[in-house]
mmCIF file of C-alpha atoms in Angstrom:
data_model
loop_
_atom_site.group_PDB
_atom_site.id
_atom_site.type_symbol
_atom_site.label_atom_id
_atom_site.label_comp_id
_atom_site.label_asym_id
_atom_site.label_seq_id
_atom_site.Cartn_x
_atom_site.Cartn_y
_atom_site.Cartn_z
ATOM 1 C CA MET A 1 -24.861 11.845 39.385
ATOM 2 C CA THR A 2 -27.446 9.515 41.331
ATOM 3 C CA GLN A 3 -31.253 9.297 42.148
ATOM 4 C CA THR A 4 -33.068 7.257 44.276
ATOM 5 C CA ILE A 5 -36.964 6.776 43.867
ATOM 6 C CA ALA A 6 -38.879 5.435 45.997
ATOM 7 C CA ARG A 7 -42.848 4.530 46.342
ATOM 8 C CA PRO A 8 -43.604 5.355 43.112
ATOM 9 C CA CYS A 9 -47.081 6.362 42.031
ATOM 10 C CA PRO A 10 -48.086 2.355 40.689
ATOM 11 C CA VAL A 11 -49.844 1.826 37.393
ATOM 12 C CA ALA A 12 -52.581 0.442 38.866
ATOM 13 C CA GLU A 13 -53.402 3.792 40.371
ATOM 14 C CA LYS A 14 -53.040 6.080 38.050
ATOM 15 C CA THR A 15 -56.356 7.450 36.428
ATOM 16 C CA ALA A 16 -57.669 10.818 33.953
ATOM 17 C CA VAL A 17 -56.961 12.449 37.829
ATOM 18 C CA SER A 18 -53.370 12.851 38.175
ATOM 19 C CA CYS A 19 -52.283 9.992 41.075
ATOM 20 C CA ARG A 20 -50.560 11.422 44.279
ATOM 21 C CA PRO A 21 -49.400 8.653 46.463
ATOM 22 C CA ALA A 22 -49.347 8.815 49.981
ATOM 23 C CA VAL A 23 -45.778 8.935 50.952
ATOM 24 C CA ASP A 24 -43.288 9.895 47.840
ATOM 25 C CA LEU A 25 -39.332 10.005 48.198
ATOM 26 C CA MET A 26 -37.039 11.123 45.562
ATOM 27 C CA ALA A 27 -32.591 12.332 46.409
ATOM 28 C CA THR A 28 -30.602 13.070 43.465
ATOM 29 C CA SER A 29 -26.935 13.671 44.424
ATOM 30 C CA PHE A 30 -23.841 15.123 42.247
ATOM 31 C CA ALA A 31 -20.215 15.683 43.256
ATOM 32 C CA ILE A 32 -19.425 19.273 43.022
ATOM 33 C CA GLU A 33 -16.357 19.848 40.327
ATOM 34 C CA GLY A 34 -14.472 23.155 41.464
ATOM 35 C CA GLN A 35 -11.909 22.827 43.664
ATOM 36 C CA GLU A 36 -12.092 26.854 45.788
ATOM 37 C CA VAL A 37 -14.554 27.377 47.848
ATOM 38 C CA GLY A 38 -16.471 30.537 46.777
ATOM 39 C CA VAL A 39 -15.672 29.585 42.863
ATOM 40 C CA VAL A 40 -18.546 28.005 41.277
ATOM 41 C CA SER A 41 -17.080 26.336 38.045
ATOM 42 C CA ALA A 42 -18.608 25.890 34.427
ATOM 43 C CA ILE A 43 -20.095 22.608 34.723
ATOM 44 C CA ASP A 44 -21.204 23.436 38.565
ATOM 45 C CA ALA A 45 -22.962 26.527 37.533
ATOM 46 C CA ARG A 46 -25.049 23.691 34.584
ATOM 47 C CA ARG A 47 -25.825 21.531 37.710
ATOM 48 C CA VAL A 48 -28.507 24.140 39.171
ATOM 49 C CA GLY A 49 -30.281 23.796 35.873
ATOM 50 C CA HIS A 50 -30.283 20.112 35.254
ATOM 51 C CA ILE A 51 -31.845 19.619 39.413
ATOM 52 C CA ARG A 52 -34.433 22.109 38.743
ATOM 53 C CA ARG A 53 -35.726 19.924 35.974
ATOM 54 C CA ILE A 54 -35.601 16.707 38.189
ATOM 55 C CA VAL A 55 -37.463 18.526 40.744
ATOM 56 C CA ALA A 56 -40.255 20.345 37.717
ATOM 57 C CA ALA A 57 -39.965 16.785 36.354
ATOM 58 C CA ARG A 58 -41.106 15.060 39.687
ATOM 59 C CA LEU A 59 -43.985 17.854 40.720
ATOM 60 C CA ARG A 60 -45.621 17.395 36.712
ATOM 61 C CA TYR A 61 -45.871 13.721 38.287
ATOM 62 C CA LEU A 62 -46.453 14.409 41.269
ATOM 63 C CA GLY A 63 -49.277 16.773 40.627
ATOM 64 C CA LEU A 64 -48.295 19.306 42.174
ATOM 65 C CA SER A 65 -47.432 21.731 38.736
ATOM 66 C CA SER A 66 -48.447 24.500 40.748
ATOM 67 C CA LEU A 67 -45.905 24.539 43.426
ATOM 68 C CA LEU A 68 -43.599 24.823 40.701
ATOM 69 C CA ASP A 69 -42.492 28.725 40.034
ATOM 70 C CA SER A 70 -41.461 28.500 44.320
ATOM 71 C CA ALA A 71 -39.941 25.316 44.359
ATOM 72 C CA LEU A 72 -37.522 25.828 41.605
ATOM 73 C CA THR A 73 -36.729 29.649 43.427
ATOM 74 C CA ILE A 74 -36.144 27.150 46.242
ATOM 75 C CA VAL A 75 -34.102 25.202 44.879
ATOM 76 C CA SER A 76 -32.230 26.939 42.535
ATOM 77 C CA GLU A 77 -31.309 28.940 45.877
ATOM 78 C CA PHE A 78 -30.655 25.776 48.299
ATOM 79 C CA VAL A 79 -27.997 24.424 45.512
ATOM 80 C CA SER A 80 -26.163 27.345 44.523
ATOM 81 C CA ASN A 81 -25.808 27.943 47.579
ATOM 82 C CA ALA A 82 -24.244 24.163 48.466
ATOM 83 C CA ILE A 83 -21.988 24.208 45.511
ATOM 84 C CA GLN A 84 -20.440 28.091 46.017
ATOM 85 C CA HIS A 85 -20.330 27.412 50.014
ATOM 86 C CA SER A 86 -19.370 23.681 50.509
ATOM 87 C CA THR A 87 -16.306 22.902 51.730
ATOM 88 C CA ARG A 88 -13.696 20.560 49.854
ATOM 89 C CA GLY A 89 -12.328 18.213 51.046
ATOM 90 C CA SER A 90 -8.125 17.193 51.049
ATOM 91 C CA GLY A 91 -8.354 14.845 48.074
ATOM 92 C CA GLU A 92 -12.378 13.623 48.505
ATOM 93 C CA GLY A 93 -14.731 16.054 46.118
ATOM 94 C CA ALA A 94 -17.943 17.792 48.313
ATOM 95 C CA SER A 95 -21.431 16.552 47.091
ATOM 96 C CA VAL A 96 -25.046 17.947 47.145
ATOM 97 C CA THR A 97 -27.274 15.878 47.415
ATOM 98 C CA VAL A 98 -31.026 17.126 46.815
ATOM 99 C CA THR A 99 -33.958 15.043 48.812
ATOM 100 C CA GLN A 100 -37.832 15.747 47.249
ATOM 101 C CA LEU A 101 -40.386 14.221 49.769
ATOM 102 C CA TYR A 102 -44.138 14.407 49.711
ATOM 103 C CA ALA A 103 -45.475 12.937 52.906
ATOM 104 C CA ARG A 104 -49.116 13.886 54.421
ATOM 105 C CA GLY A 105 -50.332 17.394 52.507
ATOM 106 C CA GLN A 106 -46.513 18.921 52.366
ATOM 107 C CA LEU A 107 -43.503 18.656 50.014
ATOM 108 C CA HIS A 108 -40.482 18.842 51.694
ATOM 109 C CA ILE A 109 -37.588 19.637 50.018
ATOM 110 C CA LEU A 110 -33.786 19.461 51.749
ATOM 111 C CA VAL A 111 -30.712 19.831 50.588
ATOM 112 C CA GLN A 112 -27.341 17.920 52.112
ATOM 113 C CA ASP A 113 -23.381 19.463 51.244
ATOM 114 C CA ALA A 114 -20.288 19.764 53.307
ATOM 115 C CA GLY A 115 -20.256 23.000 53.910
ATOM 116 C CA GLY A 116 -19.579 24.567 57.606
ATOM 117 C CA GLY A 117 -21.145 26.647 59.790
ATOM 118 C CA ARG A 118 -25.083 27.720 59.601
ATOM 119 C CA PRO A 119 -26.522 29.826 55.737
ATOM 120 C CA GLN A 120 -27.462 33.273 57.104
ATOM 121 C CA VAL A 121 -30.164 35.910 55.622
ATOM 122 C CA CYS A 122 -28.462 39.123 54.363
ATOM 123 C CA ASN A 123 -29.360 42.474 54.406
ATOM 124 C CA ALA A 124 -27.960 42.979 50.520
ATOM 125 C CA GLY A 125 -27.152 46.625 49.392
ATOM 126 C CA ALA A 126 -28.967 47.708 46.011
ATOM 127 C CA ASP A 127 -25.372 47.683 44.419
ATOM 128 C CA ALA A 128 -24.462 44.002 46.218
ATOM 129 C CA GLU A 129 -24.556 41.064 43.067
ATOM 130 C CA SER A 130 -25.386 38.530 45.693
ATOM 131 C CA GLY A 131 -26.765 38.257 49.070
ATOM 132 C CA ARG A 132 -30.394 38.271 48.798
ATOM 133 C CA GLY A 133 -31.240 34.321 47.706
ATOM 134 C CA LEU A 134 -32.410 33.149 51.154
ATOM 135 C CA ALA A 135 -34.378 36.336 51.344
ATOM 136 C CA MET A 136 -35.623 35.479 48.945
ATOM 137 C CA VAL A 137 -36.352 31.875 50.135
ATOM 138 C CA GLU A 138 -37.971 33.657 53.564
ATOM 139 C CA GLU A 139 -40.434 35.653 51.477
ATOM 140 C CA ILE A 140 -41.484 33.434 49.119
ATOM 141 C CA THR A 141 -42.061 30.463 52.084
ATOM 142 C CA ALA A 142 -44.038 32.807 54.146
ATOM 143 C CA GLU A 143 -46.203 33.672 50.848
ATOM 144 C CA ILE A 144 -47.276 29.811 50.658
ATOM 145 C CA GLY A 145 -47.879 29.267 54.353
ATOM 146 C CA GLY A 146 -44.513 27.350 54.343
ATOM 147 C CA ARG A 147 -41.185 27.254 56.002
ATOM 148 C CA TRP A 148 -37.223 26.391 55.944
ATOM 149 C CA GLY A 149 -34.425 26.169 58.002
ATOM 150 C CA PHE A 150 -31.692 24.107 59.156
ATOM 151 C CA ALA A 151 -31.491 20.750 60.323
ATOM 152 C CA SER A 152 -28.828 20.591 63.919
ATOM 153 C CA ASP A 153 -26.035 19.291 61.323
ATOM 154 C CA SER A 154 -25.859 22.733 60.263
ATOM 155 C CA ARG A 155 -25.399 20.523 56.888
ATOM 156 C CA THR A 156 -28.895 20.701 55.410
ATOM 157 C CA VAL A 157 -31.255 22.972 54.493
ATOM 158 C CA TYR A 158 -34.827 22.533 54.574
ATOM 159 C CA CYS A 159 -38.490 24.136 53.287
ATOM 160 C CA VAL A 160 -41.988 22.677 53.799
ATOM 161 C CA ILE A 161 -44.561 23.562 51.740
ATOM 162 C CA PRO A 162 -47.953 22.893 52.013
ATOM 163 C CA VAL A 163 -49.525 21.378 49.973
ATOM 164 C CA ALA A 164 -53.591 21.940 48.250
ATOM 165 C CA PRO A 165 -55.904 18.665 48.337
ATOM 166 C CA MET A 166 -56.518 16.788 44.505
ATOM 167 C CA ALA A 167 -59.630 17.965 42.966
ATOM 168 C CA ARG A 168 -60.983 14.565 42.175
#
């Protein structure tokens, strides 16, 4: 797993009130271990939890703990879908990159994978064992005044969450 962090909160600015820099960017990438599309290996299943912990730590660092439940549910769905539906190249492993960007009062969460096609919101039946994830993302983002969608490359799904100003 690799991580890239840009523009962290300078130490000099830290006070009793949590610092929130004007722009903060962090990306985490990992290779998908499973070999078949649609089959999730035990290692890949644990990656979802790892990414959730990384995202949670970053949100706490930025003073955005109020977004934890919503953001972690969204990240879980995006990463799970990326692992499950990512295409594996011939001999080359696929990877997933999760990017968190805080800028201009908004938290952006992007998940990029090697999948083809566009994910779709399903109308899963009551007995279905899967297919509800993106519908949940749609409901959560509408509830918190955010938005989600797919980049034109169809390999990146994103969510934008508005952030309340910090209390001083």
